[in-house]
GROMACS .gro file of C-alpha atoms in nm:
model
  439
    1UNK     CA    1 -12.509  -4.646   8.058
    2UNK     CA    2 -12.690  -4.351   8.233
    3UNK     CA    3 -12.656  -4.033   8.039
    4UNK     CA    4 -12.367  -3.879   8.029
    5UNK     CA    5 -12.192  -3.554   7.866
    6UNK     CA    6 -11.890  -3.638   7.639
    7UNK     CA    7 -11.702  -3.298   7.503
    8UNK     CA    8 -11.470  -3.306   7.191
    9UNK     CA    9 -11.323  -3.002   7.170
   10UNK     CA   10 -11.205  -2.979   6.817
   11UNK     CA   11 -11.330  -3.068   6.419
   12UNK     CA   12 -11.084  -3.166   6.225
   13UNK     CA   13 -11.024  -3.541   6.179
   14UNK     CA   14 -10.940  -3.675   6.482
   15UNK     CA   15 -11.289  -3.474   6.648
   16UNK     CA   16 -11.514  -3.543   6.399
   17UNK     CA   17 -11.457  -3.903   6.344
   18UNK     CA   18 -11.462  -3.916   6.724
   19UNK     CA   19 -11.824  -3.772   6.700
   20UNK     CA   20 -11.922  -3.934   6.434
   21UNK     CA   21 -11.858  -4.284   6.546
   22UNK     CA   22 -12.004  -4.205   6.911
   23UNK     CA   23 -12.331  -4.073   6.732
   24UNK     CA   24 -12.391  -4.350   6.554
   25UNK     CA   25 -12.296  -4.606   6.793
   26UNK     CA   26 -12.445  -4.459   7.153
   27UNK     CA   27 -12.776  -4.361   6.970
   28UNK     CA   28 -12.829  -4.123   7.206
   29UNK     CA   29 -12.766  -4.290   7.545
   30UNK     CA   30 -12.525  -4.024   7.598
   31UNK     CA   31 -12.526  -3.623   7.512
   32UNK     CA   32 -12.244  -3.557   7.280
   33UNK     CA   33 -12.118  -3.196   7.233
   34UNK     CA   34 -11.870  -3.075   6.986
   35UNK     CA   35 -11.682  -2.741   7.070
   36UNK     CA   36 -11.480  -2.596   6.762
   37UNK     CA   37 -11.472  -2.208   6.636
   38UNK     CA   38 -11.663  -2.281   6.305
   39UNK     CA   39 -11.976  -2.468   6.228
   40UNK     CA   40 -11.803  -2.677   5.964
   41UNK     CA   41 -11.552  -2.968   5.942
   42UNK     CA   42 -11.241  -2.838   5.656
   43UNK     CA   43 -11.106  -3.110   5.450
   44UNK     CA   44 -10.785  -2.965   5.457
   45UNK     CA   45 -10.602  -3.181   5.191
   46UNK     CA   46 -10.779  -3.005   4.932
   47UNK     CA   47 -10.730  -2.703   5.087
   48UNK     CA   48 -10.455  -2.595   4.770
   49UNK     CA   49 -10.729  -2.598   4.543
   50UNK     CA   50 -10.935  -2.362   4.665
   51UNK     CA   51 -10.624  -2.144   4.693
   52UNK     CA   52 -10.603  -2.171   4.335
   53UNK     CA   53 -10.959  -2.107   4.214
   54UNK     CA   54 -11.011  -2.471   4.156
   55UNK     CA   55 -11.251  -2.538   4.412
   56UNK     CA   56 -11.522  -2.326   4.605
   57UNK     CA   57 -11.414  -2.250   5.009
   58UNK     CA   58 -11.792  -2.443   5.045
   59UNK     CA   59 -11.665  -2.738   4.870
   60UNK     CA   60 -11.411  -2.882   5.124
   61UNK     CA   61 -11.599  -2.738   5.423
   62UNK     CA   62 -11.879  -3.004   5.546
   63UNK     CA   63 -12.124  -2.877   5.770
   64UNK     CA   64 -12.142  -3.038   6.118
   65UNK     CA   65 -12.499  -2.988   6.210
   66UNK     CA   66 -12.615  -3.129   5.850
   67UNK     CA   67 -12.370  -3.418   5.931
   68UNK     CA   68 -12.319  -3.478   6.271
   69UNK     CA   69 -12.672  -3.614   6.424
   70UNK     CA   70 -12.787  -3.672   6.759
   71UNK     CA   71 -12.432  -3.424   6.848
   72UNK     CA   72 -12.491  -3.083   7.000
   73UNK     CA   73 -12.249  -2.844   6.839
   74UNK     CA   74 -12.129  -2.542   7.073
   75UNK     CA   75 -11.935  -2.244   6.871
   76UNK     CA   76 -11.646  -2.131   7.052
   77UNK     CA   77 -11.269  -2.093   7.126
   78UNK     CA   78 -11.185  -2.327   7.408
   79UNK     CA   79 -10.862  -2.143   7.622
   80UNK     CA   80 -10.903  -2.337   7.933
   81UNK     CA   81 -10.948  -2.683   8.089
   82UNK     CA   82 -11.006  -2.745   8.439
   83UNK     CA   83 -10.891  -3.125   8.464
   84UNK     CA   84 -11.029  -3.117   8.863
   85UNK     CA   85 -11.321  -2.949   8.854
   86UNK     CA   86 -11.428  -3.123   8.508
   87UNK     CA   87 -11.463  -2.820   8.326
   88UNK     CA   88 -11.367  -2.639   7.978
   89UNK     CA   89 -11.375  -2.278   7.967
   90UNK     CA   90 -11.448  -2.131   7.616
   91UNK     CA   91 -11.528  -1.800   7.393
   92UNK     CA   92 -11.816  -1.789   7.176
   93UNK     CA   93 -11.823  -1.606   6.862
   94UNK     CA   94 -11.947  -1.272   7.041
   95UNK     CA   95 -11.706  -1.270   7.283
   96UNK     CA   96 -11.861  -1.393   7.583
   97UNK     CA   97 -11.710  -1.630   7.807
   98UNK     CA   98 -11.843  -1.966   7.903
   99UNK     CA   99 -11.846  -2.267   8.057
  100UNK     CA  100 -11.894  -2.609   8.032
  101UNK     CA  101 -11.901  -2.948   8.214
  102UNK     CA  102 -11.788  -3.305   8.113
  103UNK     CA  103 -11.799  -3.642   8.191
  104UNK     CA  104 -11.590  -3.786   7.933
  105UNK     CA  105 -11.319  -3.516   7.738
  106UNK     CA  106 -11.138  -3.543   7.419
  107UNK     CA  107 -10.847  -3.355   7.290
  108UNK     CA  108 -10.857  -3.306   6.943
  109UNK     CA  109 -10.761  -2.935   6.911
  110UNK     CA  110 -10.495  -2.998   6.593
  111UNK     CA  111 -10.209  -2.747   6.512
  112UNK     CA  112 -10.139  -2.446   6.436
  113UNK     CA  113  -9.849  -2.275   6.179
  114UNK     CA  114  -9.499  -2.322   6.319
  115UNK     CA  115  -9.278  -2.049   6.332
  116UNK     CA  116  -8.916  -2.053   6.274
  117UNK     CA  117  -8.700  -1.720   6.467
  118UNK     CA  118  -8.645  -1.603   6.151
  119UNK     CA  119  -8.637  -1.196   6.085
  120UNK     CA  120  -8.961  -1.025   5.908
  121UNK     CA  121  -9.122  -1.380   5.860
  122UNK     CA  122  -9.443  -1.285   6.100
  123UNK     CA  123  -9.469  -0.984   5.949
  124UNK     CA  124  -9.446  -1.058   5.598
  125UNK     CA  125  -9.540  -1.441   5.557
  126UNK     CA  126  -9.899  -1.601   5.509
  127UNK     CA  127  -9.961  -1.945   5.677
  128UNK     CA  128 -10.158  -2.210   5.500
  129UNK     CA  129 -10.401  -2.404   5.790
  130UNK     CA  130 -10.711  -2.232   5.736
  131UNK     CA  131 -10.981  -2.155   5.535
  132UNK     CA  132 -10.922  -1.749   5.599
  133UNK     CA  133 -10.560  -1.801   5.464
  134UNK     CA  134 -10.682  -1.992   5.143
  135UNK     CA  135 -10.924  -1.717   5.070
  136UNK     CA  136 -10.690  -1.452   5.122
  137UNK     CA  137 -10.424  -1.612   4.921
  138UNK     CA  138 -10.659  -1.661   4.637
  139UNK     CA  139 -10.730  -1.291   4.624
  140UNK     CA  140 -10.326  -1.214   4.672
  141UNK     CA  141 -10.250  -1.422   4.365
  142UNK     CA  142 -10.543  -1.240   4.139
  143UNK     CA  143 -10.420  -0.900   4.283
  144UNK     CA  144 -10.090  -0.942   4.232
  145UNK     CA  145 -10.125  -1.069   3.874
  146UNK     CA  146 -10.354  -0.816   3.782
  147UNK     CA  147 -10.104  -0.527   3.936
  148UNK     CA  148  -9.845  -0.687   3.703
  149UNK     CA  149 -10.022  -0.620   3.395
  150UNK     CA  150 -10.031  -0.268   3.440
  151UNK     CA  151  -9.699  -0.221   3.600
  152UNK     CA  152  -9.455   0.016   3.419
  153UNK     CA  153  -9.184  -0.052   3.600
  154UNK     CA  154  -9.027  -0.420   3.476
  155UNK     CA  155  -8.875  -0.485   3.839
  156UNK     CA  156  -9.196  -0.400   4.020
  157UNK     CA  157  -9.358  -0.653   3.741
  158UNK     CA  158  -9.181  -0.927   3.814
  159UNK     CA  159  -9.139  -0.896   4.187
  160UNK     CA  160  -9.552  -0.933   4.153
  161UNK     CA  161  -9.502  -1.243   3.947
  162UNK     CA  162  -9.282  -1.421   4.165
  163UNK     CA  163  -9.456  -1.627   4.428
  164UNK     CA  164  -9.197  -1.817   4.705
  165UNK     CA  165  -9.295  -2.095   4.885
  166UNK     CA  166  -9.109  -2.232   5.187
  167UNK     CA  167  -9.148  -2.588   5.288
  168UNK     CA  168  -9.155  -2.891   5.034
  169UNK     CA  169  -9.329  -3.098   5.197
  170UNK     CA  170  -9.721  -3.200   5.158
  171UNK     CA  171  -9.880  -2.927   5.187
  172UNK     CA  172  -9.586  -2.680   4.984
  173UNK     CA  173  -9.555  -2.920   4.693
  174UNK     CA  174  -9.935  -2.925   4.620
  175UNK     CA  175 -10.005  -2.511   4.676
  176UNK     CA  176  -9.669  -2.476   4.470
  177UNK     CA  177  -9.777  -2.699   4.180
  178UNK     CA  178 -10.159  -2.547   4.196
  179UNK     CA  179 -10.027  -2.250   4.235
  180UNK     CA  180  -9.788  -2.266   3.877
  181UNK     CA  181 -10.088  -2.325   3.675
  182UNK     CA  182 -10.363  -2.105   3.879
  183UNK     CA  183 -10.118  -1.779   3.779
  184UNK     CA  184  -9.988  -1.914   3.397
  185UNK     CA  185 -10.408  -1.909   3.359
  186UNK     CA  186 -10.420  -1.568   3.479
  187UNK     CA  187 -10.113  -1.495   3.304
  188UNK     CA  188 -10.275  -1.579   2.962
  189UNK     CA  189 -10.601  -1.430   3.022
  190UNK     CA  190 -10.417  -1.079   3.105
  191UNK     CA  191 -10.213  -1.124   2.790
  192UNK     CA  192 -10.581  -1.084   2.606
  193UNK     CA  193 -10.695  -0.799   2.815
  194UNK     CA  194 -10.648  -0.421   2.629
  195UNK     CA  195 -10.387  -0.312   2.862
  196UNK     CA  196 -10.190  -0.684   2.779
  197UNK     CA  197  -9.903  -0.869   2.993
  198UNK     CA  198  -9.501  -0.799   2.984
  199UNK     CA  199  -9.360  -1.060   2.783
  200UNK     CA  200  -9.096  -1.100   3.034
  201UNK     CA  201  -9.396  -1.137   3.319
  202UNK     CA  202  -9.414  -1.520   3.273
  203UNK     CA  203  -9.536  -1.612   3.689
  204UNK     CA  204  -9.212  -1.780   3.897
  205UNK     CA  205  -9.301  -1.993   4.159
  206UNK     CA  206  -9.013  -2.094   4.350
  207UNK     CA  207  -9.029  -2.413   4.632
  208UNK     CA  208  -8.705  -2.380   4.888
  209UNK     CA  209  -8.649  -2.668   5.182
  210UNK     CA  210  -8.392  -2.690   5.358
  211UNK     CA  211  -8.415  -3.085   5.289
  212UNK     CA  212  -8.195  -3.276   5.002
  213UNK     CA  213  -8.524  -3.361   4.830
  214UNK     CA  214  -8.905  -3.269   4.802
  215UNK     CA  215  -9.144  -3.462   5.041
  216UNK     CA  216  -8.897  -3.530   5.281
  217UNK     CA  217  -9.007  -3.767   5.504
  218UNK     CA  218  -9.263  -3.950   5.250
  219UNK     CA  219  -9.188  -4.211   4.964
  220UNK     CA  220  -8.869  -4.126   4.752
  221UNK     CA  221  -9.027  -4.220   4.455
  222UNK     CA  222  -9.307  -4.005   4.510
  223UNK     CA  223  -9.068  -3.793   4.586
  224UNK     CA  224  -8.892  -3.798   4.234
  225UNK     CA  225  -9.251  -3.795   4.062
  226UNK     CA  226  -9.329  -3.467   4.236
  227UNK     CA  227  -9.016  -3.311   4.141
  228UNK     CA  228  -8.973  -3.395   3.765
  229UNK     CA  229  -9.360  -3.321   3.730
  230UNK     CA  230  -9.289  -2.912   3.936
  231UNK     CA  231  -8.951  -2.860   3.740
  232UNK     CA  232  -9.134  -2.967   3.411
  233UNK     CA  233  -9.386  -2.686   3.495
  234UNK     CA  234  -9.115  -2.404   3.531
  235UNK     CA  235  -9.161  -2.445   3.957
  236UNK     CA  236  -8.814  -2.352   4.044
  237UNK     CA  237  -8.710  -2.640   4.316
  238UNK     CA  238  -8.427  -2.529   4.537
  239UNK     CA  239  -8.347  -2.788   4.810
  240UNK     CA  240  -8.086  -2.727   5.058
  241UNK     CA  241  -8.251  -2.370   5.063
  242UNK     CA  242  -8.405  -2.144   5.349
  243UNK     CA  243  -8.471  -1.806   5.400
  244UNK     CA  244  -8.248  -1.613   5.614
  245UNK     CA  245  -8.442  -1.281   5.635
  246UNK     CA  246  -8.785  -1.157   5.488
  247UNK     CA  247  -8.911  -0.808   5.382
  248UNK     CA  248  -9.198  -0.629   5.259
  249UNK     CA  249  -8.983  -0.630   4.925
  250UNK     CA  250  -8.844  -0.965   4.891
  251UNK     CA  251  -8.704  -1.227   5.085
  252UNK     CA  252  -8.318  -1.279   5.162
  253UNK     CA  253  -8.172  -1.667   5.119
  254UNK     CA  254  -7.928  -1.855   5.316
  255UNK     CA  255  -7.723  -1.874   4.951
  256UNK     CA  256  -7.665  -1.494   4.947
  257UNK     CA  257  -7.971  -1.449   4.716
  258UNK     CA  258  -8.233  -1.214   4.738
  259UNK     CA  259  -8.553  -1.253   4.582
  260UNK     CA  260  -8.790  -0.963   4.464
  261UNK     CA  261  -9.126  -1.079   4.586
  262UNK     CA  262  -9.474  -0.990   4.695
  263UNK     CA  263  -9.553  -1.360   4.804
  264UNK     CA  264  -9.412  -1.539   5.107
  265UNK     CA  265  -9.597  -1.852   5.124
  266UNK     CA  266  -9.516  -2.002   5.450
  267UNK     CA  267  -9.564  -2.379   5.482
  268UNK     CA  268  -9.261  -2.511   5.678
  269UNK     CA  269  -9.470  -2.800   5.893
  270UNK     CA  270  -9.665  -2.750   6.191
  271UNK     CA  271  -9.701  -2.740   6.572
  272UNK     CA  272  -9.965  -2.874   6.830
  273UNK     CA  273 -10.222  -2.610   6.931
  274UNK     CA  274 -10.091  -2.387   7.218
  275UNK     CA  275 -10.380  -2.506   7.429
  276UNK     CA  276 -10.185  -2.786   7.492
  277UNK     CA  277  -9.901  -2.610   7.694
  278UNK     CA  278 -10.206  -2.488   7.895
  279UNK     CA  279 -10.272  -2.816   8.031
  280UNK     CA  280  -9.947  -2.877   8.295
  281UNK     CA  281  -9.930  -3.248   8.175
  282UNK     CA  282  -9.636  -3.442   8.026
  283UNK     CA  283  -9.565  -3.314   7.632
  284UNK     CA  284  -9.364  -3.450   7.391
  285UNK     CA  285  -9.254  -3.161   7.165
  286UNK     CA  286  -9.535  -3.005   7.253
  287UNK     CA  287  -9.775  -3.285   7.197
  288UNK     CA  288  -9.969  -3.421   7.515
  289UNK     CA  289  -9.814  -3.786   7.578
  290UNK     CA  290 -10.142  -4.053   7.582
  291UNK     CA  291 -10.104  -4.382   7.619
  292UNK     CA  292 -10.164  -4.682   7.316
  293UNK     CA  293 -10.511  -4.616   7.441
  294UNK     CA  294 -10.550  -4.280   7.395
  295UNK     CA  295 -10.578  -4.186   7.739
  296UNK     CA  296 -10.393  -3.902   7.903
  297UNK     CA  297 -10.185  -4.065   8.222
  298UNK     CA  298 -10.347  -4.002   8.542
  299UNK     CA  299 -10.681  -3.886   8.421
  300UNK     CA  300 -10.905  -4.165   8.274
  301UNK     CA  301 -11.192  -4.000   8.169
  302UNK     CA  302 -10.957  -3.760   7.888
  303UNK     CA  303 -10.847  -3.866   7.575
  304UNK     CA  304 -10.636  -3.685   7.323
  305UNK     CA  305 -10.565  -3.755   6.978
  306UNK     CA  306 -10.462  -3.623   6.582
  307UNK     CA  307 -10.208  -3.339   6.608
  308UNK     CA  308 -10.225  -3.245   6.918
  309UNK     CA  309 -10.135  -3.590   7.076
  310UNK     CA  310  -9.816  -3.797   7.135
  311UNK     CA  311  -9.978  -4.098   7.018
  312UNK     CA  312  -9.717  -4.451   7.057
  313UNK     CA  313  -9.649  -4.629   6.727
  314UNK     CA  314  -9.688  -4.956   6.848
  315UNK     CA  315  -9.607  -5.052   6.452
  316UNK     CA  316  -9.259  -4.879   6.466
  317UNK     CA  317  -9.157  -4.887   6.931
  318UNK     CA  318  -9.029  -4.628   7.055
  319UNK     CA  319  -9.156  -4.387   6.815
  320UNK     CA  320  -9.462  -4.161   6.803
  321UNK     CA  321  -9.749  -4.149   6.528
  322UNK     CA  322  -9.658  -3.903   6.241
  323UNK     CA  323  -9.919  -3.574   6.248
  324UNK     CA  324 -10.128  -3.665   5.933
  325UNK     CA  325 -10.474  -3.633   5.858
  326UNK     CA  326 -10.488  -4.027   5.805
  327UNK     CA  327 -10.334  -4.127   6.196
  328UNK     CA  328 -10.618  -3.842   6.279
  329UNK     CA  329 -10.921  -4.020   6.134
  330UNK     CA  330 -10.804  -4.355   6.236
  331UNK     CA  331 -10.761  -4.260   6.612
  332UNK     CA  332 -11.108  -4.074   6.650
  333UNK     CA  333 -11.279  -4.401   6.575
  334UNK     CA  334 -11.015  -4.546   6.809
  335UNK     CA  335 -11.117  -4.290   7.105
  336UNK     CA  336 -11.471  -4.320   7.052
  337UNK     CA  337 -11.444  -4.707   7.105
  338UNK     CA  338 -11.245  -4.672   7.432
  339UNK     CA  339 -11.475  -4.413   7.539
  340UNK     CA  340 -11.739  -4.634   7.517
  341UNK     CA  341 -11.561  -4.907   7.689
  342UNK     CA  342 -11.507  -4.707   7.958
  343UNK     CA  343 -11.867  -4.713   7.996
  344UNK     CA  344 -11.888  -5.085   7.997
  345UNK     CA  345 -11.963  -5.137   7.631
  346UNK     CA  346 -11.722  -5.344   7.444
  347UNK     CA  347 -11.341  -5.333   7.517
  348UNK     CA  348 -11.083  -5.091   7.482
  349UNK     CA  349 -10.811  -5.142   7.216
  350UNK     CA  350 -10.490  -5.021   7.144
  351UNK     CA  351 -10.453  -4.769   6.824
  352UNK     CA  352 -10.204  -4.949   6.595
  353UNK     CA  353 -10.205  -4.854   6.237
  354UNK     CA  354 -10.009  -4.896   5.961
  355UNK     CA  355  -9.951  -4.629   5.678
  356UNK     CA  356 -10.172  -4.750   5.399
  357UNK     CA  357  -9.963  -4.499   5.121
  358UNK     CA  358  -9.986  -4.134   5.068
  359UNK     CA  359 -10.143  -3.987   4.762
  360UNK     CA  360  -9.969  -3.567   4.676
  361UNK     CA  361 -10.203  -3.408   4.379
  362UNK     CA  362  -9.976  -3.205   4.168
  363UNK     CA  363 -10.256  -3.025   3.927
  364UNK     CA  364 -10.435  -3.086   3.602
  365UNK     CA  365 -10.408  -3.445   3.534
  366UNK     CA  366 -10.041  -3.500   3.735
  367UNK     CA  367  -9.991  -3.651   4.114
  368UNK     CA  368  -9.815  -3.902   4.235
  369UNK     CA  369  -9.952  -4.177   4.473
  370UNK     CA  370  -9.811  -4.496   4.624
  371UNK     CA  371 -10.161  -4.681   4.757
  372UNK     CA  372 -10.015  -5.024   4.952
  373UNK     CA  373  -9.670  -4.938   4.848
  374UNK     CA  374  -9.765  -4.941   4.469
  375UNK     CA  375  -9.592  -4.641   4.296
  376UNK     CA  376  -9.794  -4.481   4.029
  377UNK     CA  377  -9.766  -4.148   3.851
  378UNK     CA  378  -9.931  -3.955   3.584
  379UNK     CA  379 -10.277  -3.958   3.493
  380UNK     CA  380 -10.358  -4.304   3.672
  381UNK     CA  381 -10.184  -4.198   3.984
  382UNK     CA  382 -10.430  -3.906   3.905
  383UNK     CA  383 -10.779  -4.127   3.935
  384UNK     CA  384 -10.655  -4.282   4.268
  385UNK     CA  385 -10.546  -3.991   4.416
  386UNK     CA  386 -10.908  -3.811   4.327
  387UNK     CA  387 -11.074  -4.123   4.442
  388UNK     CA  388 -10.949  -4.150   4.774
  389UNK     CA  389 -11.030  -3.766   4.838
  390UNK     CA  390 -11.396  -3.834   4.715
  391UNK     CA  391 -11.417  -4.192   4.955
  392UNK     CA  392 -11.196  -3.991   5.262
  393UNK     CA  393 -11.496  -3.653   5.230
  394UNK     CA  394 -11.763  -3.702   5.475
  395UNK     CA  395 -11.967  -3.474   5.256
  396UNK     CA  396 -12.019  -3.266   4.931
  397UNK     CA  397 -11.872  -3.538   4.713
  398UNK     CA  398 -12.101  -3.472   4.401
  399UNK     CA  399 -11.993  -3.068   4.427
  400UNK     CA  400 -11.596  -3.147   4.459
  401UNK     CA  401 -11.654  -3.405   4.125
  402UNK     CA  402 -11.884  -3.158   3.960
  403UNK     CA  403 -11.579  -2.859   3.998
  404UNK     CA  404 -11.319  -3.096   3.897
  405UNK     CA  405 -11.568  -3.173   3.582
  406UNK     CA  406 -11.607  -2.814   3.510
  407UNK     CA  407 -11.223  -2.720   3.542
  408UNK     CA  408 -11.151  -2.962   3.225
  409UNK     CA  409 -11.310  -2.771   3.042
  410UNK     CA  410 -11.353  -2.394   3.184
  411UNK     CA  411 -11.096  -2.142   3.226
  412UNK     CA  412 -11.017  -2.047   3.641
  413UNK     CA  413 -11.200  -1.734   3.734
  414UNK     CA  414 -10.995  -1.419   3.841
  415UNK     CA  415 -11.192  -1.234   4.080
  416UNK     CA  416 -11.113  -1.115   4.374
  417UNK     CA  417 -11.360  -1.095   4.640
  418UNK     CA  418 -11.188  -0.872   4.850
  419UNK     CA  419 -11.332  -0.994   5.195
  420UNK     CA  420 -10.980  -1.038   5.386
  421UNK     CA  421 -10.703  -0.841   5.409
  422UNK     CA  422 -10.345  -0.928   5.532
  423UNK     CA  423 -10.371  -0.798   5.879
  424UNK     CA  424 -10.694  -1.092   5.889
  425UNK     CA  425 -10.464  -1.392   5.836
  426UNK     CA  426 -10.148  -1.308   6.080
  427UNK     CA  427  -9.879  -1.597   6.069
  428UNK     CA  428  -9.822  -1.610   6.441
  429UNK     CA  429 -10.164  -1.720   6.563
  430UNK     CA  430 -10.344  -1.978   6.789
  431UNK     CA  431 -10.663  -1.956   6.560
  432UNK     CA  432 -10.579  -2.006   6.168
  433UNK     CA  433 -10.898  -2.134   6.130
  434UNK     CA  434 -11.081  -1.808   6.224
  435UNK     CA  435 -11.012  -1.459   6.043
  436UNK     CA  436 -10.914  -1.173   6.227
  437UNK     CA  437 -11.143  -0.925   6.299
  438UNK     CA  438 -11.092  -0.548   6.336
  439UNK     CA  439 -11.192  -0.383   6.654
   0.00000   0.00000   0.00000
């Protein structure tokens, strides 16, 4: 193989497995170069816990350099890809414009937040995709708990306590059941303070979908475990539910009901980065269509894959692969192998996987998990659903176990840090992984 330039454009788990497996496979017969915003690979299924003070924003962010060797990592915002001339065009972090050429290219840009036409929902709503929105959400919840404890008014005080999350799926169950018990620990340590708590100022978390059931989509009986486990917590489950209109003072529901709140958690589902639509090539609901392969149609030296890719299900025809972080990881290793069979080394195969189960942590010693179909619950459930995040982290294993060890037996901090504000995180945009900046 004569040295060539292979760009991934992209870290989350499709990317960095891609890398990953190239670096320690090609050894350095070919220059690999890794384009993404931030110099660090999020684990984004723990992503809930550092929204509720449980884990450190360092934690679940594994640096790329430290892990990544023999790949040259470029910082910047890729907006354009020249398919002809063999050519991405991308924005580093001080706002100059560059350029840069490829032999081989791979597609593994992710999602972003997906919007529903919904009134005030932009304006008043916080996503959860990025490490910016975590951070800011943590401070939010501290804020608005501390504003509580001093408010005179009782309205004001519980429109601060309530906290309304939209989506109950994944990612909504787990912030919604972290969430519960990140504000009742607040909560409590207010109640000590001098200035005290309401005693009507217990936290509400509400979950709404517009689905019969939690999790739709996943496991019923994972399903069932989550919601007996959030209901026995106080979480207020209301399937069948949407919001209709949102405010700075509340948001109005498709049942007539309107709910005093500070907190519009937004976590509805997803969409493929907009960088895709960019492109001019075949989509499937906004996904760019690859073949079993991985390869886009027509252009055999690009690959796509995770979120941002219409990968075939070869295990269930006629269908395409769901947009989890588990299809992701699989199909990097996947598109590094074809890559380097298009090379001449070894042969290309077709990405077929098979869900191996889904594990949903619910808090404190609660999740449920159904490894190989097996449905467990409860503490045990617990233990395999810790395990596999430890085994699944590329990195920083001993810190995530060390601030699980010290949250059995330390109360959650409450400070605010006050780096991000609101205006940082916007809902509608093509970069949740990187804050906004003013000016």
């Amino acid at each position: 193989m004569s040295r060539s330039r292979i760009v991934i454009v992209g870290a989350g788990f499709a990317g960095y497995q891609t890398a990953r497996t190239l670096s320690r496979k090609l050894r350095g017969a070919a220059e690999i170069v890794l384009v993404n915003p931030n110099d660090y690979f999020l684990y984004l299924p723990l992503l809930p816990e550092v929204s509720a003070g449980l884990l450190e924003a360092r934690r679940v962010s594994v640096s790329l350099a430290g892990t990544l060797p023999k790949v040259r990592l470029v910082l910047g915002e890729v907006h354009g890809v020249d398919l002809d001339g063999r050519s991405i065009t991308y924005t580093d972090p001080e706002g100059t414009e560059k350029s840069l050429g490829y032999d081989r290219l791979v597609l593994t840009v992710g999602s972003v937040n997906k919007l529903l036409p919904i009134p005030g929902v932009a304006e008043h709503a916080v996503g959860f995709r990025g490490m910016p929105e975590a951070l800011y959400l943590r401070d939010h919840i501290s804020r608005q708990i501390a504003l509580a404890a001093n408010a005179e008014d009782p309205e004001e005080c519980r429109a601060r306590t309530t906290f309304v999350v939209v989506g109950a799926g994944y990612t909504g169950t787990e912030v919604a059941a972290h969430g519960k018990m990140f504000t009742d620990s607040l909560a409590r340590q207010h109640a000590r303070s001098a200035a005290g708590m309401r005693a009507d100022a217990r936290p509400r978390w509400m979950l709404l979908d517009i689905a019969d059931r939690v999790l739709p989509g996943l496991d019923e009986k994972l399903a069932q475990t989550a919601d007996r486990v959030l209901r026995k917590r106080g979480v207020e489950v209301r399937t069948g539910t949407s919001v209709k209109e949102a405010t700075k003072d509340g948001v109005l529901l498709n049942t007539g009901e309107f709910v005093p709140t500070r907190s519009l958690i937004w976590c509805v589902g997803v969409r493929p980065d907009p960088l895709v639509e960019q492109l001019g090539l075949p989509t499937e609901k906004g996904r760019l269509i690859v073949d079993e392969y991985l390869n886009v149609p027509g252009h055999p030296d690009v690959f796509a894959c995770g979120d941002a890719a219409a990968v075939p299900d070869l295990t269930n025809p006629g269908q395409y692969t769901a947009m989890t972080a588990q299809h992701a990881h699989r199909q990097g290793k996947t598109a590094a192998n074809n890559i380097m069979a298009s090379y001449g080394v070894g042969t290309r195969r077709p990405y077929k996987h098979s869900d191996l189960g889904f594990v949903v942590d619910l808090g404190g010693v609660q999740a449920a998990a159904n490894p190989f179909g097996i449905p467990l619950s409860g503490p045990i459930a617990n233990l395999v659903t810790r395990g596999y995040h430890l085994a699944a982290m590329p990195g920083n294993r001993i810190r995530v176990a060390a601030d699980w060890a010290l949250d059995a037996v330390l109360r959650r901090q409450a400070v605010q840090l006050g780096v991000l504000d609101a205006w940082s995180v916007p809902l509608d945009t093509a970069s949740p992984e990187t804050a906004r900046l003013r000016g």
